[in-house]
Coordinates of C-alpha atoms and ligand atoms in Angstrom, one line a residue:
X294 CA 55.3 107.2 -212.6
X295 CA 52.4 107.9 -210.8
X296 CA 49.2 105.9 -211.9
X297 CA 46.6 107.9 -214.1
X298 CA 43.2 108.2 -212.4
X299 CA 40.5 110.6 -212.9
X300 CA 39.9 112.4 -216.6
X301 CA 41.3 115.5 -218.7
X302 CA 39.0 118.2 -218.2
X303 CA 37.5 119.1 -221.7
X304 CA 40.0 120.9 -224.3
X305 CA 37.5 123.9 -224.4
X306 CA 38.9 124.9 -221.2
X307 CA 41.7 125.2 -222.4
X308 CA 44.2 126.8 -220.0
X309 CA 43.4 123.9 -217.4
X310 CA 43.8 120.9 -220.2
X311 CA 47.3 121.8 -220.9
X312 CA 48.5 121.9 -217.5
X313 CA 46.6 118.7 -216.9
X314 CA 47.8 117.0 -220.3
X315 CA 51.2 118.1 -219.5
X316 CA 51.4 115.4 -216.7
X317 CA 48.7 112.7 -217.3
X318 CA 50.6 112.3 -220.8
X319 CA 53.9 112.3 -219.0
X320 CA 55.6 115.4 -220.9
X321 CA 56.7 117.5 -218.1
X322 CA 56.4 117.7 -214.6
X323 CA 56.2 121.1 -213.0
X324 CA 56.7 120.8 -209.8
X325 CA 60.2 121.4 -209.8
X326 CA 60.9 124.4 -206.5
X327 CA 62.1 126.7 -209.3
X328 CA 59.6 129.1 -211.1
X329 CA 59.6 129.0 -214.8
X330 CA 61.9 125.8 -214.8
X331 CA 60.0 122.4 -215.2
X332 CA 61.2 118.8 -216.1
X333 CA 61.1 116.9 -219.0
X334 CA 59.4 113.6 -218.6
X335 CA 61.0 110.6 -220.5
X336 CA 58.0 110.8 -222.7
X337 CA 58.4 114.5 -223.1
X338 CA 62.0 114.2 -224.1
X339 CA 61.7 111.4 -226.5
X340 CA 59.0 113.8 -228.4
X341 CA 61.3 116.4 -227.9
X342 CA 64.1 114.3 -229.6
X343 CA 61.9 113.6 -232.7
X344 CA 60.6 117.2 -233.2
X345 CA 64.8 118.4 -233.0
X346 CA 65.5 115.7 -235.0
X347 CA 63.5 117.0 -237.9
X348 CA 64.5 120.5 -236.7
X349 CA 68.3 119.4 -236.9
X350 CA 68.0 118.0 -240.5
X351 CA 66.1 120.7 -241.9
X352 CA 69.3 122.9 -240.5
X353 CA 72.1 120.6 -241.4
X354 CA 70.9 121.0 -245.2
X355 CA 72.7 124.3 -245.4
X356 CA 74.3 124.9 -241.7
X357 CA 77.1 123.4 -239.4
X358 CA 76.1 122.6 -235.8
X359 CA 78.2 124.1 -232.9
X360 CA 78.2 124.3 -229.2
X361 CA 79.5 127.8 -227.8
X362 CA 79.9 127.9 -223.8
X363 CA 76.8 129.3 -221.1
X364 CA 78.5 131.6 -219.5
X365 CA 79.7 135.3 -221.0
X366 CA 81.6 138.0 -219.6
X367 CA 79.9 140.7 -218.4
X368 CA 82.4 142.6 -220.6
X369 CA 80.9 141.0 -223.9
X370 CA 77.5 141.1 -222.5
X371 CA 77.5 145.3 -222.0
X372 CA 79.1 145.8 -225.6
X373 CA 76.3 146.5 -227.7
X374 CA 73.9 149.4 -226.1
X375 CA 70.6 148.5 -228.0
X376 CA 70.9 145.0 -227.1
X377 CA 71.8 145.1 -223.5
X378 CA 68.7 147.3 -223.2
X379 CA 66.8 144.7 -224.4
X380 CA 67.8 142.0 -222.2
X381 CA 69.1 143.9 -219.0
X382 CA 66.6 143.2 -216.9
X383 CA 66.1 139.8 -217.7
X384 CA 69.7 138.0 -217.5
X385 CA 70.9 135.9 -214.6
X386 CA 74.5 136.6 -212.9
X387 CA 77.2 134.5 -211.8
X388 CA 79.3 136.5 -209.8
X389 CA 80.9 134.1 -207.4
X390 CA 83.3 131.1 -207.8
X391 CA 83.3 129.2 -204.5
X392 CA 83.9 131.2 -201.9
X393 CA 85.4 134.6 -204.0
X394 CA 84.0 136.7 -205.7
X395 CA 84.7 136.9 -209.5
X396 CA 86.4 139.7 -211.1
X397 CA 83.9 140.1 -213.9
X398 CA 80.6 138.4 -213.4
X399 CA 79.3 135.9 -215.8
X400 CA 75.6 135.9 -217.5
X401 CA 74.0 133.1 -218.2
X402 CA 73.4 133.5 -222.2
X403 CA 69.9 135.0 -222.7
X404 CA 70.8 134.4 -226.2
X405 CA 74.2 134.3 -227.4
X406 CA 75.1 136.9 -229.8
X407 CA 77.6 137.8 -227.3
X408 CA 79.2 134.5 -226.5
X409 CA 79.7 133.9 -230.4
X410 CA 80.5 137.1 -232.4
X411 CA 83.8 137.5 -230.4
X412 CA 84.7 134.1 -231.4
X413 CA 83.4 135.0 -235.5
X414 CA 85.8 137.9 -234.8
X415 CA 88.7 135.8 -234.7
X416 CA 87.2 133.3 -237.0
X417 CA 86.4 135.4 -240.1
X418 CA 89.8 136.7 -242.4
X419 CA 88.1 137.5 -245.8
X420 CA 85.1 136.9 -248.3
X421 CA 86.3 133.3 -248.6
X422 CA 85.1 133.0 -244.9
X423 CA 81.5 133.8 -245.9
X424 CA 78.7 133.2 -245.9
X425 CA 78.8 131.2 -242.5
X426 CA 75.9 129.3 -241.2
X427 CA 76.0 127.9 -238.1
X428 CA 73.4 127.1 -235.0
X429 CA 73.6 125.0 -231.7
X430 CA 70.5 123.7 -229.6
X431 CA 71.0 124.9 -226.0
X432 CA 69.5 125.7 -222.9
X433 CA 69.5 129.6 -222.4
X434 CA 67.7 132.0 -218.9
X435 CA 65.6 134.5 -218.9
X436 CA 64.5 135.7 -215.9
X437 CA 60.8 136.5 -217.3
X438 CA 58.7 138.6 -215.1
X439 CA 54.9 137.8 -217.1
X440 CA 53.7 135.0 -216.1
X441 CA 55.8 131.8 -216.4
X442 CA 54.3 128.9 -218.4
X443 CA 55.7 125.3 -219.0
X444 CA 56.6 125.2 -222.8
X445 CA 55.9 128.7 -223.3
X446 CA 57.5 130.9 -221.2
X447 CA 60.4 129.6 -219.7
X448 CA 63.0 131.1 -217.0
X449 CA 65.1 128.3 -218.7
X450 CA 64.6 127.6 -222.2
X451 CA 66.0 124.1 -222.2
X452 CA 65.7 123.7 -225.8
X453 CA 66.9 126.8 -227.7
X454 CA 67.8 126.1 -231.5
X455 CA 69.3 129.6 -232.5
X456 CA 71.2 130.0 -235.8
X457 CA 73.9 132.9 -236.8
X458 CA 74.8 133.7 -240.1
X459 CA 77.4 136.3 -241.5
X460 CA 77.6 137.8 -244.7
X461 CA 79.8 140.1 -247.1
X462 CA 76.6 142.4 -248.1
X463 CA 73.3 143.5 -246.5
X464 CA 70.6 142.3 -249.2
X465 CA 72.3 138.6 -248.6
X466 CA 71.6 138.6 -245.1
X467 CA 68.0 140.0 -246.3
X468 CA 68.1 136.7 -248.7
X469 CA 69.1 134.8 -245.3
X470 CA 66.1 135.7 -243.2
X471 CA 64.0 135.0 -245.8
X472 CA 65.4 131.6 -246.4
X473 CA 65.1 130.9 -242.6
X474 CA 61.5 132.1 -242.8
X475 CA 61.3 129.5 -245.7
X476 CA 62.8 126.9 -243.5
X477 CA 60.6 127.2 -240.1
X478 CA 57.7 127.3 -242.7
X479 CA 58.7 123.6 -243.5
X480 CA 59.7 122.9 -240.1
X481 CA 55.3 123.7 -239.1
X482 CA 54.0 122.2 -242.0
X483 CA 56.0 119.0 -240.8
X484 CA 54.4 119.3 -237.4
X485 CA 51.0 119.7 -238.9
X486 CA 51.1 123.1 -237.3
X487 CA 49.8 126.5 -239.3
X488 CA 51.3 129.2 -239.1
X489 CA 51.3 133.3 -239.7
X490 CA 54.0 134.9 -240.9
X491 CA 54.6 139.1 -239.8
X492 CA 57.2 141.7 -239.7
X493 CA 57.0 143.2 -236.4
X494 CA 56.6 146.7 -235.7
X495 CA 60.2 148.8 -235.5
X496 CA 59.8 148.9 -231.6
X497 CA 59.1 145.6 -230.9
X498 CA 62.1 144.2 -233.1
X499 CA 64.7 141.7 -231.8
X500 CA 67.2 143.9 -229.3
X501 CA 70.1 144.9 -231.9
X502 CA 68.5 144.1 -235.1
X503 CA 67.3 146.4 -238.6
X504 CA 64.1 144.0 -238.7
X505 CA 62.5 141.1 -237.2
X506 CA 60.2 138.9 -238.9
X507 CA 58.0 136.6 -236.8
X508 CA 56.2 133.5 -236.9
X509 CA 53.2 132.8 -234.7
X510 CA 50.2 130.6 -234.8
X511 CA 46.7 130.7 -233.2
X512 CA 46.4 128.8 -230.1
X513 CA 42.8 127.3 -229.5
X514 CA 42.0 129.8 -227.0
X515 CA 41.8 132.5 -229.6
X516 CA 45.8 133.9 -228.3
X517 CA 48.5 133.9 -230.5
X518 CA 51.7 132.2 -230.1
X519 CA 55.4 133.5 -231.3
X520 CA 57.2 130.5 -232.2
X521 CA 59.9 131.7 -233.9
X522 CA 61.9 134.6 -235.4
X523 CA 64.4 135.8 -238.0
X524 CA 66.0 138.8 -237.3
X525 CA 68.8 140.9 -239.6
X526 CA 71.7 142.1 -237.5
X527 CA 72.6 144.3 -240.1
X528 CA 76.4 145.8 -239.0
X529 CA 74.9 146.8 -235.8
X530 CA 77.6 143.6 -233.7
X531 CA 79.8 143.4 -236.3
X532 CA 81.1 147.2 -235.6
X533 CA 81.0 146.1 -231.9
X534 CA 82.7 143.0 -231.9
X535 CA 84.8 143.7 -234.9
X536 CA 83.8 140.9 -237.7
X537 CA 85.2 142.5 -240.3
X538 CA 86.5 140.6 -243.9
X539 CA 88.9 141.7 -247.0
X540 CA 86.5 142.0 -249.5
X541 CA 87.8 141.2 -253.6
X542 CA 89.2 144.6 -253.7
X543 CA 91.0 144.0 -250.3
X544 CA 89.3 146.3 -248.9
X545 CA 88.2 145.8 -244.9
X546 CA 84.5 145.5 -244.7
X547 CA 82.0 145.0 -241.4
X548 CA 80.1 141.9 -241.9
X549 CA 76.4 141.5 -242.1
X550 CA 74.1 139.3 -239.9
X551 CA 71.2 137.5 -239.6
X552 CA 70.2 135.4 -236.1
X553 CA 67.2 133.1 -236.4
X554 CA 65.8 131.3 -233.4
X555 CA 63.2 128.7 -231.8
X556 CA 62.5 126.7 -228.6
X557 CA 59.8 124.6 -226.6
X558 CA 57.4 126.6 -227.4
X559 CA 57.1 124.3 -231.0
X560 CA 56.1 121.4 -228.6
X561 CA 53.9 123.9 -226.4
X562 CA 52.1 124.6 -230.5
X563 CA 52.0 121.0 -231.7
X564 CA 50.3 119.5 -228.3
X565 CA 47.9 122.4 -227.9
X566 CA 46.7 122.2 -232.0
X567 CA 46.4 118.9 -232.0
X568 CA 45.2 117.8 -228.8
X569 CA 41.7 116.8 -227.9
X570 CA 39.6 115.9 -224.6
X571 CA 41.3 112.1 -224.7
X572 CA 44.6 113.8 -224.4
X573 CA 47.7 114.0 -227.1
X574 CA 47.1 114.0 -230.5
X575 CA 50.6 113.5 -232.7
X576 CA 51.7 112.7 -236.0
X577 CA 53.5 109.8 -237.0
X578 CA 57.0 111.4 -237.4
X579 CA 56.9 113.5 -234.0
X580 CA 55.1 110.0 -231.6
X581 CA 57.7 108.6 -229.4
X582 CA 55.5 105.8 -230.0
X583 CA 53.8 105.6 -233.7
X584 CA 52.3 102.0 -233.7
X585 CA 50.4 100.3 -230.5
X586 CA 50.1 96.4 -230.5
X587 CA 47.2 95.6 -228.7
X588 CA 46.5 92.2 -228.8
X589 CA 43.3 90.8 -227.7
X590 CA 43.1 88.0 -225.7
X591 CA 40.7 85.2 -225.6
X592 CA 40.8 82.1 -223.9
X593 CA 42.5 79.1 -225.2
X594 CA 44.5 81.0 -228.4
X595 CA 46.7 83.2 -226.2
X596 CA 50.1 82.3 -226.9
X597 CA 48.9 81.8 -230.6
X598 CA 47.5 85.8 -230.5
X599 CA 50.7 87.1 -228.9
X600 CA 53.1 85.3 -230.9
X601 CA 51.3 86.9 -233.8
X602 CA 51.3 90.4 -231.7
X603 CA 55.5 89.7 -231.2
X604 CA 56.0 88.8 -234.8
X605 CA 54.2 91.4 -236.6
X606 CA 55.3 94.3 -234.2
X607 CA 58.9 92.7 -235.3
X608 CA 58.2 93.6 -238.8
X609 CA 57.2 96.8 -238.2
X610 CA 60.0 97.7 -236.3
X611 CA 62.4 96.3 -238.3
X612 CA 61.3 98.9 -241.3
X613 CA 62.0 101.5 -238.6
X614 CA 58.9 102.3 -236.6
X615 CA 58.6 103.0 -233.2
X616 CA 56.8 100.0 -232.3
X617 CA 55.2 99.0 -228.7
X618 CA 53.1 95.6 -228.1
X619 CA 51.0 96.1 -224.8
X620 CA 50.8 92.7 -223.2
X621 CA 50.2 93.8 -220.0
X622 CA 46.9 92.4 -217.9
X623 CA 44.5 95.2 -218.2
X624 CA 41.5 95.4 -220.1
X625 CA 41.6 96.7 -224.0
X626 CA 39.5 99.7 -223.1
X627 CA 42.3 100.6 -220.5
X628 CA 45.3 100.1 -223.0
X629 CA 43.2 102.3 -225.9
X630 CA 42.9 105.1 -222.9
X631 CA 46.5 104.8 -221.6
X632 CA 47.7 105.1 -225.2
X633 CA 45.5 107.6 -226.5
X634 CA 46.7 110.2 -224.0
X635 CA 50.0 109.4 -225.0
X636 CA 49.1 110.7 -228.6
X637 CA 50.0 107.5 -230.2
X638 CA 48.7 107.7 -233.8
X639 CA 48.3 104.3 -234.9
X640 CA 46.2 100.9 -233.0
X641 CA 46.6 98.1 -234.3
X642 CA 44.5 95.4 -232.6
X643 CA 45.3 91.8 -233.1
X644 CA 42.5 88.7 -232.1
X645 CA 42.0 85.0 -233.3
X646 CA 39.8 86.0 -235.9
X647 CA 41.7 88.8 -237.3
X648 CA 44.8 85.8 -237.2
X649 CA 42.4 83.5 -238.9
X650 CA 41.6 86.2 -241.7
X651 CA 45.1 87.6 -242.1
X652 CA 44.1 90.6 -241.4
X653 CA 44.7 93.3 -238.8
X654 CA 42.3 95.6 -237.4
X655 CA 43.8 99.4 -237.4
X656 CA 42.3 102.6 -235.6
X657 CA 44.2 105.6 -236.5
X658 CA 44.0 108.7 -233.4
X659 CA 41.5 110.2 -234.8
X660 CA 38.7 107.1 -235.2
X661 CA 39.8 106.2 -238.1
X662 CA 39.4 102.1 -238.3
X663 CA 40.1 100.1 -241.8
X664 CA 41.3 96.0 -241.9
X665 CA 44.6 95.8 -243.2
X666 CA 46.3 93.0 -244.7
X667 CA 48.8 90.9 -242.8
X668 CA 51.2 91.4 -246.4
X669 CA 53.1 94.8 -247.1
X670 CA 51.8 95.9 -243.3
X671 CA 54.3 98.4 -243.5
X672 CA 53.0 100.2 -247.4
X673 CA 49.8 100.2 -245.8
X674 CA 50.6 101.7 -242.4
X675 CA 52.3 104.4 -244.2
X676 CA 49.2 105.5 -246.6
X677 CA 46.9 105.0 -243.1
X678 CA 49.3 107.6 -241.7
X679 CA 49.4 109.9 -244.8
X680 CA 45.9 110.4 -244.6
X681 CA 45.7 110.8 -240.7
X682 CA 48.3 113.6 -241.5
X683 CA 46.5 115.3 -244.1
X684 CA 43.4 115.3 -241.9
X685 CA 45.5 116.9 -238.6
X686 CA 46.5 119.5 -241.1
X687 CA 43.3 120.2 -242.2
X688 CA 41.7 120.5 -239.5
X689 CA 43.9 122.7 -237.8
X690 CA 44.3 124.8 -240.8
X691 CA 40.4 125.1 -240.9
X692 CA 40.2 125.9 -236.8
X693 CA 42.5 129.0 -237.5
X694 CA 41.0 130.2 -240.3
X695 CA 37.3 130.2 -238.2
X696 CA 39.3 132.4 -235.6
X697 CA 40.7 134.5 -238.2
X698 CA 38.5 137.5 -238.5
X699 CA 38.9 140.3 -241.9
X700 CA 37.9 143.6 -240.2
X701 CA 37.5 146.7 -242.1
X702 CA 35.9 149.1 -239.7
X703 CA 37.1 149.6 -235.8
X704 CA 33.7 149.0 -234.4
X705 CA 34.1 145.0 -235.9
X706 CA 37.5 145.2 -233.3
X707 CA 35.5 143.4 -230.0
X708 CA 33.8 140.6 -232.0
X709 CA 37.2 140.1 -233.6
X710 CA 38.7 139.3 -230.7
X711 CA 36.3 137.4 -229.2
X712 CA 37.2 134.4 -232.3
X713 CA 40.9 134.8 -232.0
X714 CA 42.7 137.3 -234.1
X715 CA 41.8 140.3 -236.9
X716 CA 43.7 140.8 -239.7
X717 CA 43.4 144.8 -240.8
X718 CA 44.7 147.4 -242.9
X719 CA 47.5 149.2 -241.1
X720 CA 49.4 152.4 -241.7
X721 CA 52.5 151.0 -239.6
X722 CA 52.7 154.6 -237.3
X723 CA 52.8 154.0 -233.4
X724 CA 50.0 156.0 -232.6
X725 CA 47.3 153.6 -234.4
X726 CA 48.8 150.5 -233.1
X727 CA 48.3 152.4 -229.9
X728 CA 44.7 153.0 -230.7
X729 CA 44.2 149.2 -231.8
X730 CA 45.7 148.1 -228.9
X731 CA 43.2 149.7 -227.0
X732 CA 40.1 148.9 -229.1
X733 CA 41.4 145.2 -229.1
X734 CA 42.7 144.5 -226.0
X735 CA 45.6 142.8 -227.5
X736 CA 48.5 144.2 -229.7
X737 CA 49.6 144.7 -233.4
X738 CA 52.0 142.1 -234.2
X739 CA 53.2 143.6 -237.7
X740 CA 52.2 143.5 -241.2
X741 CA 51.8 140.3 -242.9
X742 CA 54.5 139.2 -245.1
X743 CA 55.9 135.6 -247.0
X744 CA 58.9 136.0 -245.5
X745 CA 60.6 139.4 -245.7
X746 CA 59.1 142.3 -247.9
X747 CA 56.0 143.6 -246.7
X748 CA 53.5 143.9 -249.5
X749 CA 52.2 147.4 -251.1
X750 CA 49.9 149.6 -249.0
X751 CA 47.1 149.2 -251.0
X752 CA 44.3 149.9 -248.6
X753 CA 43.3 152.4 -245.6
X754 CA 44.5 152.4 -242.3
X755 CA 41.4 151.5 -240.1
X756 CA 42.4 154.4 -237.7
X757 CA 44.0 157.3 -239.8
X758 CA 42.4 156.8 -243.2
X759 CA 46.3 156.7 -244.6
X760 CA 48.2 154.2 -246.8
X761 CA 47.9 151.0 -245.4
X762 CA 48.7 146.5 -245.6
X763 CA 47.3 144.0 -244.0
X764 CA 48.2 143.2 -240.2
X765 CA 47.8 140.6 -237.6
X766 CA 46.0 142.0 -234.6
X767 CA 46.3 139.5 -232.0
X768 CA 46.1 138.9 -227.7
X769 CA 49.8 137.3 -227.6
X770 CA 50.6 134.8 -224.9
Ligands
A5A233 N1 69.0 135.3 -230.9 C1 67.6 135.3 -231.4 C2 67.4 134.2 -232.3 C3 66.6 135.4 -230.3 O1 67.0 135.2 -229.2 N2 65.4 135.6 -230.7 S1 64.1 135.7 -229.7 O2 64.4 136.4 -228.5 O3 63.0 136.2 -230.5 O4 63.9 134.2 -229.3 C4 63.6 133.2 -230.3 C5 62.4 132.5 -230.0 O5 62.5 131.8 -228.8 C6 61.1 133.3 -229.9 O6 60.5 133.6 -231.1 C7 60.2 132.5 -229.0 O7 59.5 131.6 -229.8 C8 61.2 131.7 -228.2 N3 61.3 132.2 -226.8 C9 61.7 133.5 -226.4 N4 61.6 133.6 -225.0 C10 61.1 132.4 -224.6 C11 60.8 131.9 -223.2 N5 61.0 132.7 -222.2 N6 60.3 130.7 -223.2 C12 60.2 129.9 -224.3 N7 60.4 130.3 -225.5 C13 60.9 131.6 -225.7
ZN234 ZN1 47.1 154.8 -239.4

């Protein structure tokens, strides 16, 4: 890899310190000759494979992993009206094999209602089919025409985690999207990564679905970020693709849906929230590496020091942390730099007298410096790390509040939006999200909700005066 020279510009401007942390930390490398597809670094991919793996075994609790194909007939594709207006312009074709052309072109999956509910079609007989969970983690196309970003808007979402449920009755696939809503919550609160949690406006739902229900944080330059959704099919592909089951009676029923789905743009979240003007910022359980091994050499104790380095990093490791000792010749201040950008959370800096003490000296991301105890290393690594976590947390959580603004009167819109976003009474009709998208230069992302039911009108719609709940106005990326 190329050598890092030069600094990140400050995370206040923050457009040009992501595209600069994305290399200098070694997550992806953009300069693949395709627009909107980019390359996962090593480093990139072995955070990817830690933030999945938490992904994956939240799922697994309660779903069975599968693997349907990339490519679906055009004759599946064009089945369902609403959702092929959705995603017409933005699906890739195949429509040669070799040399011939094929007799029914192939999309690439945008998404892949299409590839699977033909195969739940075949798969579902009767009631004792249901419910049935399942997801895969793919890579999926979208030929995006707003501006491409790496991580966040993506002609190839290489890491797309989508789930699809069926169900014998409606409010159970209402229970569903909640519970997914419940699960994505845990998912961010594992990443450290706040989140806001709305039911999007009727024409800005999922292409095909009765509702969608989003979840977005607050990027640090004030713009929100949708980084997932849950969406309830309701019949709408089961009367196309015929998934239908016997119900008790024996009766032939349509099934009910839910699809829930996220991608990259989870990384895109945790790096930008976390991150600071030394580079990545991680917690412990998303760091491809969590514990750095500095030892530092002087004179005549050296193979004493890194013997001590070797043997501790070996304890460490062998209660199942990702462990690195830096031996090579470079300065300490060099190493701290290298692996600060790299977002490991934990330093643990090793000399004669810290050998002579029994004692190591440990410096947490965040500046955080305590001498620990050579004995149970590993209890006290993991308390160090609880409260690093607690403090990324909070301090994200506090960030996003300061840019969450309470407006109660149109004229507070501007000053608003200048923080970040504005949460304000809402009477849900088009033609004031229309007016508050013009006041606010950014859009009305729905009415705020746990995870499904929207609460009571209880206030005035800041336009119309009428019935109204609180929404999340917002400049989306
Ligand atoms: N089948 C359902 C799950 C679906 O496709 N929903 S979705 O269109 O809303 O996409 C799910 C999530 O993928 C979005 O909430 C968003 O976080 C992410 N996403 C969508 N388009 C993306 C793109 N071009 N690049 C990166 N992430 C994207
Ligand atoms: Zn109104």
């Amino acid at each position: 890899m190329e050598q890092d020279t030069g600094t990140l510009p400050p995370k206040k401007t923050f457009s040009e310190w992501y595209n600069e942390l994305l290399w200098r930390a070694e997550i992806m490398d953009v300069r693949y000759p395709v627009k909107g597809l980019y390359v996962w670094y090593p480093h990139g991919f072995a955070m990817r494979r830690a933030v999945y793996g938490i992904l994956r075994e939240i799922m697994d609790r309660e779903h069975k992993e599968a693997l349907f194909p990339l490519l679906i007939p055009a004759t599946e594709f064009m089945k369902e009206a609403e959702h092929i207006k959705g995603f017409e312009d933005e699906v890739y074709w195949v429509t040669r094999g070799g040399l011939s052309d094929l007799d029914i072109p192939l999309a690439l999956r945008p998404t892949s209602e299409t590839a699977i509910y033909p195969m739940y079609a075949l798969w579902i007989r009767s009631h004792a089919d249901l419910p049935l969970k399942i997801y895969q983690v793919v890579n999926s196309f979208r030929y995006e025409t707003k501006h491409t970003r790496p991580l966040i808007r993506l002609r190839e979402i290489t890491s797309f985690k989508e789930a699809h449920t069926v169900h014998a009755t409606w409010e159970e696939a209402e229970e569903q999207v909640r519970n997914a809503i419940v699960l994505y919550r845990e998912f961010y609160e594992r990443l450290c990564v706040p989140v806001l949690v709305s039911r999007r406006p009727d024409w800005d739902k999922f292409p095909g679905a009765d509702y969608t229900i989003a979840v977005d944080t607050v990027m640090p330059d004030g713009k929100t970020l949708q980084i997932g959704t849950a969406h309830h099919l309701g019949d709408h592909f089961s009367r196309t693709f015929q998934i239908q089951f016997e119900d008790l009676s024996g009766e032939q029923k349509f099934a009910q849906q839910t699809c829930y789905g996220i991608s990259e743009r989870s990384i895109a979240a945790l790096i930008s929230i976390h991150g600071d003007d030394r580079g990545l910022v991680l917690p412990p359980c998303v760091a491809p590496v969590q514990i750095v091994v500095v030892p530092v050499i002087v004179g005549k104790r050296r193979e004493e020091i890194l013997s001590h380095a070797a043997s501790l990093a070996q304890d460490l490791s062998g209660v199942g942390y990702r462990i690195e000792v830096d031996t090579r010749d470079l300065r300490p201040g060099a190493k701290y730099y290298y692996w600060e950008m790299r977002g490991v959370p934990l330093r643990l800096e090793i000399g004669p007298r810290d050998i002579d003490a029994r004692a190591v000296i440990a410096v947490t991301r965040d500046g955080e410096k305590s001498a620990l105890r050579r004995e149970n290393l590993a209890d006290q690594v993991r308390e160090v790390y609880a409260r690093f976590e607690s403090r990324l947390r909070a301090k994200a959580k506090e960030r996003i509040e300061a840019q969450i603004s309470r407006v109660q009167s149109s004229s507070d819109i501007p000053a608003a939006m200048e923080t970040g976003v504005a949460i304000i009474p809402w009477c849900g009709e088009i033609g004031c999200a229309e007016a508050l998208a013009r006041l606010s230069g950014g859009d009305v992302l729905g009415l705020l909700t746990d995870s499904g039911r929207v609460g009571n009108k209880e206030e005035q719609c800041i336009i119309c005066g009428k019935p109204a709940a609180p929404a999340l106005l917002g400049r989306a990326y």
